[in-house]
Short mmCIF file of C-alpha atoms and ligand atoms in Angstrom, two decimals:
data_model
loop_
_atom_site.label_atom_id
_atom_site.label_comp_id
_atom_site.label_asym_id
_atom_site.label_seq_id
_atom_site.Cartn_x
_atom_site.Cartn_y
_atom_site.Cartn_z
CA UNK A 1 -4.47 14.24 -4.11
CA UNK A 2 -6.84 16.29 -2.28
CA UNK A 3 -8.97 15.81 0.71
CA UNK A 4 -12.71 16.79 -0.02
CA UNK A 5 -14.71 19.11 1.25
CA UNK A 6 -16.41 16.64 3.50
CA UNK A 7 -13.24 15.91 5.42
CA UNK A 8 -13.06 17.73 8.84
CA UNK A 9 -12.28 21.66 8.56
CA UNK A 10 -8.68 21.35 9.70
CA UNK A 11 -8.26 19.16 7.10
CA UNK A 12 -9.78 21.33 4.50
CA UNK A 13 -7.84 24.31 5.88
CA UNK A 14 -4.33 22.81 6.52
CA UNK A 15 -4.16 20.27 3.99
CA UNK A 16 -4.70 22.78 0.95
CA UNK A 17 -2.59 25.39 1.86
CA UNK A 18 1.40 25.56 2.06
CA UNK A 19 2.81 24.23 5.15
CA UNK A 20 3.36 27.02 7.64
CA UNK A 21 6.41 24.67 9.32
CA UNK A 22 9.76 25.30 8.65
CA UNK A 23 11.27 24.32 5.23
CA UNK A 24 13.79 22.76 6.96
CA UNK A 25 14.49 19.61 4.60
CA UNK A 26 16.30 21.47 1.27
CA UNK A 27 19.29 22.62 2.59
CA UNK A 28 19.73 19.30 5.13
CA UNK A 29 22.04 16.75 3.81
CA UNK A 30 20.85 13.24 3.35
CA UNK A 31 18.11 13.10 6.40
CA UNK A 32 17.92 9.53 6.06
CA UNK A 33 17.81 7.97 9.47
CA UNK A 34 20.70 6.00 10.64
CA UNK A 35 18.50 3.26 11.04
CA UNK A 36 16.15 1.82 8.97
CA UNK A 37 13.55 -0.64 10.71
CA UNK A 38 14.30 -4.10 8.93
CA UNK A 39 11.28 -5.24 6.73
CA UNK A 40 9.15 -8.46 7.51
CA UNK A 41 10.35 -12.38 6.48
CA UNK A 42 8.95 -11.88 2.70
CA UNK A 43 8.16 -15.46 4.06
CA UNK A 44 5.39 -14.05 6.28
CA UNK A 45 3.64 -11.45 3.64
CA UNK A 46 2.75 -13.61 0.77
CA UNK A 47 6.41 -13.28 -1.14
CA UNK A 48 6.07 -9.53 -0.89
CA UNK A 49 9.68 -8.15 0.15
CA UNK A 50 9.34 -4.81 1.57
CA UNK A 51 12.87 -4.28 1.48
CA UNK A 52 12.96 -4.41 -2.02
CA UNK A 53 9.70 -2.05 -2.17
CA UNK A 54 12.09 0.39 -0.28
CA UNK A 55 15.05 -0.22 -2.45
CA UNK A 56 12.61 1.25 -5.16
CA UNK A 57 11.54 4.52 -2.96
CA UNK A 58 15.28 4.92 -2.26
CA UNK A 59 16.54 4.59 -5.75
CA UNK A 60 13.23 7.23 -6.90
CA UNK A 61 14.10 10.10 -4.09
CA UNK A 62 18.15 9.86 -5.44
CA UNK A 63 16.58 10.94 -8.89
CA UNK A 64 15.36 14.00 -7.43
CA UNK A 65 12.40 16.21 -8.05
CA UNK A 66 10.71 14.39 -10.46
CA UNK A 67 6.96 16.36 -11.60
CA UNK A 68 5.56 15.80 -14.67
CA UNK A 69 7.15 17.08 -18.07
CA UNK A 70 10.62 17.68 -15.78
CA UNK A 71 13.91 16.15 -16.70
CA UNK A 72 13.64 14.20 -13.84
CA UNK A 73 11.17 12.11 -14.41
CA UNK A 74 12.77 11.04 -17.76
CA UNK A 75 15.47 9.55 -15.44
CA UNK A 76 12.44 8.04 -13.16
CA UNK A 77 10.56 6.49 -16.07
CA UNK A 78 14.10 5.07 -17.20
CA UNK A 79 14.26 3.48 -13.73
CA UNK A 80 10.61 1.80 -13.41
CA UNK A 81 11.22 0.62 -17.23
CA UNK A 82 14.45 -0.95 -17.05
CA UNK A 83 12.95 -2.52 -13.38
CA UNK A 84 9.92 -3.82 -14.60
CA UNK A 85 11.48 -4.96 -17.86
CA UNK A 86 14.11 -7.31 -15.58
CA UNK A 87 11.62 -8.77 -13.57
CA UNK A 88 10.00 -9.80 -17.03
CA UNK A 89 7.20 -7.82 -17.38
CA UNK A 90 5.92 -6.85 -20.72
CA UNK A 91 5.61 -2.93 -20.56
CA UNK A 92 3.75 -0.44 -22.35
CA UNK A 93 4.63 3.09 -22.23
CA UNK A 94 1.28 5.34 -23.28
CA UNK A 95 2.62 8.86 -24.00
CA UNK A 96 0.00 11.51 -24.43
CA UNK A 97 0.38 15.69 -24.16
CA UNK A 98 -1.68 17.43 -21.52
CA UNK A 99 -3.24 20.99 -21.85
CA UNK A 100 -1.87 22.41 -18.16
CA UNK A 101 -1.05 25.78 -16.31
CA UNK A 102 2.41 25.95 -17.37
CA UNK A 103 1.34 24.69 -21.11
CA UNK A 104 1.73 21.40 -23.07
CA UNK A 105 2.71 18.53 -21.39
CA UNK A 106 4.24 15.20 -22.75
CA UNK A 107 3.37 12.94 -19.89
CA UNK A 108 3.57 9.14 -19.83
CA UNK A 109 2.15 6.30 -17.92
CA UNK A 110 4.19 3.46 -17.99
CA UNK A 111 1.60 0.04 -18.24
CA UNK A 112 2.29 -3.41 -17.43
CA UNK A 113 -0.34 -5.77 -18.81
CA UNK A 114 -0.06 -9.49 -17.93
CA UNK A 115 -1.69 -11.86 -20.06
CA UNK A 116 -3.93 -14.25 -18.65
CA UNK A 117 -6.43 -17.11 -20.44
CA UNK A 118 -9.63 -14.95 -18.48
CA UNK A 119 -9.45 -11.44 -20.10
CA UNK A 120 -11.17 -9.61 -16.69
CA UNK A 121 -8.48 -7.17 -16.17
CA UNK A 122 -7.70 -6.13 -12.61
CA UNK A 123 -5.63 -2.69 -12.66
CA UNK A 124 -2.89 -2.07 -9.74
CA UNK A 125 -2.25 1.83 -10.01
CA UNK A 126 0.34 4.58 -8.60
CA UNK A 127 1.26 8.01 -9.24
CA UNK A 128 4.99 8.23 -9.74
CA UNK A 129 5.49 11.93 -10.75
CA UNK A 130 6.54 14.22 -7.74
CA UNK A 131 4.55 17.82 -6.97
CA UNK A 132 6.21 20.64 -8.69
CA UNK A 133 8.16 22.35 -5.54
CA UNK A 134 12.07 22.69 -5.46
CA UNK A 135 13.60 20.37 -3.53
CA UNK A 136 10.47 18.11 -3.26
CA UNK A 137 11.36 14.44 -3.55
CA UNK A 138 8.10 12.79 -2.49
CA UNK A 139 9.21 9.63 -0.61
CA UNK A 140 6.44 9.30 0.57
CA UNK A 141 4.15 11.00 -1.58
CA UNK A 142 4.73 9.24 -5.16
CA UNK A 143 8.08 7.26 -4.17
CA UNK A 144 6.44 4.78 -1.53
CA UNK A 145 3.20 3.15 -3.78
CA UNK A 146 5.55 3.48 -6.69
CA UNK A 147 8.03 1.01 -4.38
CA UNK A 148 5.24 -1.09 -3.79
CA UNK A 149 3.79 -1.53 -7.11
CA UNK A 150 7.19 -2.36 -8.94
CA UNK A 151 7.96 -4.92 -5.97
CA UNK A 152 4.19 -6.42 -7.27
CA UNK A 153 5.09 -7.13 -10.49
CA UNK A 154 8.20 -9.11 -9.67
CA UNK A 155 5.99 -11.22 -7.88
CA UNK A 156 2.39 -11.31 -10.39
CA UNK A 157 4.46 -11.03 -13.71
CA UNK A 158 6.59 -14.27 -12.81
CA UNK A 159 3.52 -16.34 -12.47
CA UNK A 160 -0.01 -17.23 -14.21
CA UNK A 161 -2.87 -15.57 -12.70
CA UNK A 162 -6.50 -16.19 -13.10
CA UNK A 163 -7.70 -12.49 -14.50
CA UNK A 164 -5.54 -10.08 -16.37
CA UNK A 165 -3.88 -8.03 -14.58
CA UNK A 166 -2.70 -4.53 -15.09
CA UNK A 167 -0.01 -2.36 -13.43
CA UNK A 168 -0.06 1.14 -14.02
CA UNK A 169 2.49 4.02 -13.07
CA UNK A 170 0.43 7.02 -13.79
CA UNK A 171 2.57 10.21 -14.76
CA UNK A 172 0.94 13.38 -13.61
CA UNK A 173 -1.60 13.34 -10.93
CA UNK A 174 -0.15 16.93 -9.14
CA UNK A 175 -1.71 19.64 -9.67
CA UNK A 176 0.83 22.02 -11.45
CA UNK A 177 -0.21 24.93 -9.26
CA UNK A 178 -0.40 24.15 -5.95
CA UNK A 179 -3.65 24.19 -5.05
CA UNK A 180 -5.44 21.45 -6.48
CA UNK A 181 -8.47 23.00 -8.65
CA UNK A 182 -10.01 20.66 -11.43
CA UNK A 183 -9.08 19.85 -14.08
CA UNK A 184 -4.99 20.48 -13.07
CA UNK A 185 -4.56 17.00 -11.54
CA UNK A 186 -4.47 13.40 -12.58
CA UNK A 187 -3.78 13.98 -15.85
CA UNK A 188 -2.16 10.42 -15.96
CA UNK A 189 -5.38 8.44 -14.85
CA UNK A 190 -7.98 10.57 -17.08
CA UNK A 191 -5.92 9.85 -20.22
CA UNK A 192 -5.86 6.02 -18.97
CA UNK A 193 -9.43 6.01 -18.11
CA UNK A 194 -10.29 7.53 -21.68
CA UNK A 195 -8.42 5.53 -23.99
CA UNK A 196 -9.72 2.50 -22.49
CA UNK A 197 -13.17 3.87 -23.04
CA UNK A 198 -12.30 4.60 -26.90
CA UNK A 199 -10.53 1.40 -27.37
CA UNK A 200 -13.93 -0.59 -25.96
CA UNK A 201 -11.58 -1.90 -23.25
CA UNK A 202 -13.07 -0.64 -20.34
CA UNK A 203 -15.91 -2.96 -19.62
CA UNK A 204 -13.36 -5.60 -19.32
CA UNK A 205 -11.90 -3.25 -16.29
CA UNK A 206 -13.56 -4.87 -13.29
CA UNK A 207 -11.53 -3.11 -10.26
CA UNK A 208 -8.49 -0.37 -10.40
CA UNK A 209 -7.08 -0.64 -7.16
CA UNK A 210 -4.98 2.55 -6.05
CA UNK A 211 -2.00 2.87 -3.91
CA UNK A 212 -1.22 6.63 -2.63
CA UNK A 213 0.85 7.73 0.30
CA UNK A 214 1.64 4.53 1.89
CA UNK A 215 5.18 4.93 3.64
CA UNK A 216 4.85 6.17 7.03
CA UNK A 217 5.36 4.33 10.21
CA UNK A 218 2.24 3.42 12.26
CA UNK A 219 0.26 3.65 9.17
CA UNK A 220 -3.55 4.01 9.27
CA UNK A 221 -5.51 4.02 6.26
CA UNK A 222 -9.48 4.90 6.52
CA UNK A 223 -12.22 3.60 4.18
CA UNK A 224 -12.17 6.51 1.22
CA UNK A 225 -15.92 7.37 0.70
CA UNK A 226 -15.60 7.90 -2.93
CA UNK A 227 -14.32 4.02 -3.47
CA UNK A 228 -16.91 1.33 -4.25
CA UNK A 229 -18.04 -0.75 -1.17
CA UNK A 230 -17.88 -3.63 -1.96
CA UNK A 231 -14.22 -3.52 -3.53
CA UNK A 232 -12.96 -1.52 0.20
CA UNK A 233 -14.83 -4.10 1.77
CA UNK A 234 -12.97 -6.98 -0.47
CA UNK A 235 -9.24 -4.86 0.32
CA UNK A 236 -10.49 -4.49 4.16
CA UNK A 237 -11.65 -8.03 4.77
CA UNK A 238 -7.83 -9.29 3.26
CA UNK A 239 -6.38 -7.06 5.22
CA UNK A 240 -8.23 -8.03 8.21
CA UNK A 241 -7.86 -11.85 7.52
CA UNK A 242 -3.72 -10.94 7.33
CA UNK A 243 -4.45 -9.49 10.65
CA UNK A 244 -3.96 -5.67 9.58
CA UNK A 245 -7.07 -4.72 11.25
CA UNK A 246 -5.14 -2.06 13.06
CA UNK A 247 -3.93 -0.80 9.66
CA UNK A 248 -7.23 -0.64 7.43
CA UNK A 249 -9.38 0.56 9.86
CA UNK A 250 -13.03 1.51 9.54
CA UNK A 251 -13.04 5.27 10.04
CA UNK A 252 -13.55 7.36 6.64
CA UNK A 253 -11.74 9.79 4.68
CA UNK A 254 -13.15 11.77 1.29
CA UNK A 255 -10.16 11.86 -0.86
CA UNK A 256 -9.73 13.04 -4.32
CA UNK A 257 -7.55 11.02 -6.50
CA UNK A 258 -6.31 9.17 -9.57
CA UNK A 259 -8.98 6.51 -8.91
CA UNK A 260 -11.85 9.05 -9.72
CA UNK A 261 -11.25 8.73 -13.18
CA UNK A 262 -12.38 5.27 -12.98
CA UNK A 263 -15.23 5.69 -11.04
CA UNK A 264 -16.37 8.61 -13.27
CA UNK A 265 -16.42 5.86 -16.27
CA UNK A 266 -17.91 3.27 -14.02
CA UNK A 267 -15.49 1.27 -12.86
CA UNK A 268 -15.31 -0.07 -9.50
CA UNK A 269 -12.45 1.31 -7.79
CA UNK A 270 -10.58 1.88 -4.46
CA UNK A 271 -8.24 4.14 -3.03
CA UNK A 272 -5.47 2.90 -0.27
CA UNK A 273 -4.02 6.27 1.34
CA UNK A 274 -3.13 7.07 4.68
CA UNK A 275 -3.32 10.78 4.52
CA UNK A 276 -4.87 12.53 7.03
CA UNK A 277 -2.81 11.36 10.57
CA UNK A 278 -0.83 14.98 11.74
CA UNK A 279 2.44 13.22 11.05
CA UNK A 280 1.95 13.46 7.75
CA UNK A 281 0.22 16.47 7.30
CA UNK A 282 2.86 18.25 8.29
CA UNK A 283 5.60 16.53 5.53
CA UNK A 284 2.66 16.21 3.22
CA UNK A 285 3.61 18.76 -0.19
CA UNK A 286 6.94 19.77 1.74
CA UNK A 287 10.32 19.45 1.41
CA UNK A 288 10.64 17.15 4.55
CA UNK A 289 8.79 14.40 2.39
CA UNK A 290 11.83 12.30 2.61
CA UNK A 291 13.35 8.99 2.54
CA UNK A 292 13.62 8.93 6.76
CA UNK A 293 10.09 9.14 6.58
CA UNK A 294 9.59 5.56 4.59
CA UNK A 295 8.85 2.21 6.88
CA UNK A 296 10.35 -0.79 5.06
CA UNK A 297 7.66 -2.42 7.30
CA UNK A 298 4.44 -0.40 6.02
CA UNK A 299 5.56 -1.00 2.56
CA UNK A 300 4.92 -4.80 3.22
CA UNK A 301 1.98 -4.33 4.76
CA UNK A 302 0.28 -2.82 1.32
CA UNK A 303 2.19 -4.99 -0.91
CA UNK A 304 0.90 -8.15 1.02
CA UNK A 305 -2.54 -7.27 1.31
CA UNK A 306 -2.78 -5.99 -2.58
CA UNK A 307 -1.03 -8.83 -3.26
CA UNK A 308 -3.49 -11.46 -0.87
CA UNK A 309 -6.11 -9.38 -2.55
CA UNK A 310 -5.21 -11.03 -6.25
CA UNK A 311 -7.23 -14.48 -5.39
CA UNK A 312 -10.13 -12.92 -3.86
CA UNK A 313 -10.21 -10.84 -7.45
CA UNK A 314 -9.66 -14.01 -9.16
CA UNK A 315 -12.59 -15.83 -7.62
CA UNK A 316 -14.71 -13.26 -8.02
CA UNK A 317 -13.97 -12.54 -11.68
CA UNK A 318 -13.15 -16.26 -12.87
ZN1 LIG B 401 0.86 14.92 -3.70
#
């Protein structure tokens, strides 16, 4: 994703450009930490197992570099499929070409639809492709919302809920080159966006609700100015009531991301991301974007509120 231009100027001149810090993470052996922080009780976040959500990140940053169109994200799509398909969940792979810098693209996004008697659909979303760099295994950037999102639907396709809902691991939001300059990025999202607009679907799309960088410790994640209000403010006031008011705090952030392509069609949307905090915009798009830098314990965090966020959806849309 990319910050917009409204974001402060460091943020517009570091975040674009190639970290000037030390590549110091391809050569290093396995930088994992020796220990990882244990994750919450899944008793005290709504069912949600953050340790499971890791499991995920872990098992995605083994498979390597995995950008769009790469060999490695066959072996990554492999893994969410066979994952979501043993917790259950039907799955729907939507495989589409894209026009990009380095030519046509097969891309997929992987969809989980969950039937429900109210046919208001409610759309989870994540980026799972990694940035096209050597070496770059996104933990955090692609691996931890994908976690999150595939520890969701073991909990929401196991049950009946009140609205459709939707999961969707969107292949190809990087930009190929590595500046991010429309339209090379979120490839995955547009295609989703627009075949729900041909297929007459998309009024039935009442909120997409993004995930996007959420694995560091000490997370804080700021309003995104492009979301609609009153679906941050519906994500905030869970949040709050779960008593993550130190977590989903009320500065802002710009942000540009796979939730645009909603927004651009209509759709009310919101984008979780913790992106601009120094700690990670010094990993952020390098090679030190690794598994040491995932908190079982900030993985919970998003998957319970996302997941607290379901009812308020529900009443809303029932
Ligand atoms: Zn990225």
């Amino acid at each position: 994703m990319a910050v917009a231009l409204a974001a402060t100027a460091c943020l517009t001149s570091c975040g674009r450009q190639p970290s000037s810090a030390s590549d110091g993470g391809a050569g290093e052996a396995s930088p994992q930490a020796a220990t990882v922080p244990a994750a919450p009780d899944p008793a005290t976040t709504g069912g949600f197992d953050g340790a499971r959500a890791y499991k995920h990140v872990a098992q995605l940053v083994a498979i390597g570099p995995h950008s769009a169109g790469s060999e490695g994200i066959r072996r990554a799509q492999a893994y969410i499929i066979e994952q979501l398909k043993g917790f259950g969940c039907p799955v729907e792979e939507q495989d589409f070409h894209a026009s990009t810098p380095i030519g046509n693209v097969a891309m997929k996004n992987i969809l989980v639809k969950i039937p429900s008697a109210n046919p208001n659909i409610v759309i989870y979303a994540t980026h799972y492709d990694t940035k096209r760099l050597d070496n770059f295994v996104g933990a955090d950037d692609g691996g931890s919302s994908t976690g999150v999102v595939l520890e969701l639907a073991r909990s929401l396709c196991a049950r009946k809920n009140a609205v459709t809902i939707w999961l969707a691991f969107l292949d190809g939001e990087e930009a190929f080159n590595f500046q991010w300059v429309d339209p090379d990025n979120t490839y995955g999202s547009r295609e989703l966006a627009a075949s729900l607009a041909l297929a007459g679907t998309l009024p039935r799309v009442k909120a997409m609700i993004l995930a996007d960088m959420v694995g560091p410790a000490n997370l804080k994640i700021k309003r995104e100015s492009n979301s609609t209000p009153w679906l941050t403010d519906l994500v905030w006031s869970t949040a709050q009531r779960l008593g993550y008011g130190n977590v989903f705090v009320n500065e802002r952030i710009a942000v540009e991301d796979d939730h645009l392509a909603f927004l651009a069609r209509g759709v009310a949307a919101c984008d979780v991301i913790a992106f601009d905090d120094p700690v990670t915009q010094a990993l952020w798009h390098t090679t030190r974007d690794t598994l040491d830098k995932v908190d079982p314990r900030s993985l919970a965090i998003i998957g319970h509120v996302l997941l607290e966020s379901v009812p308020a959806l529900e009443k809303k849309y029932r």
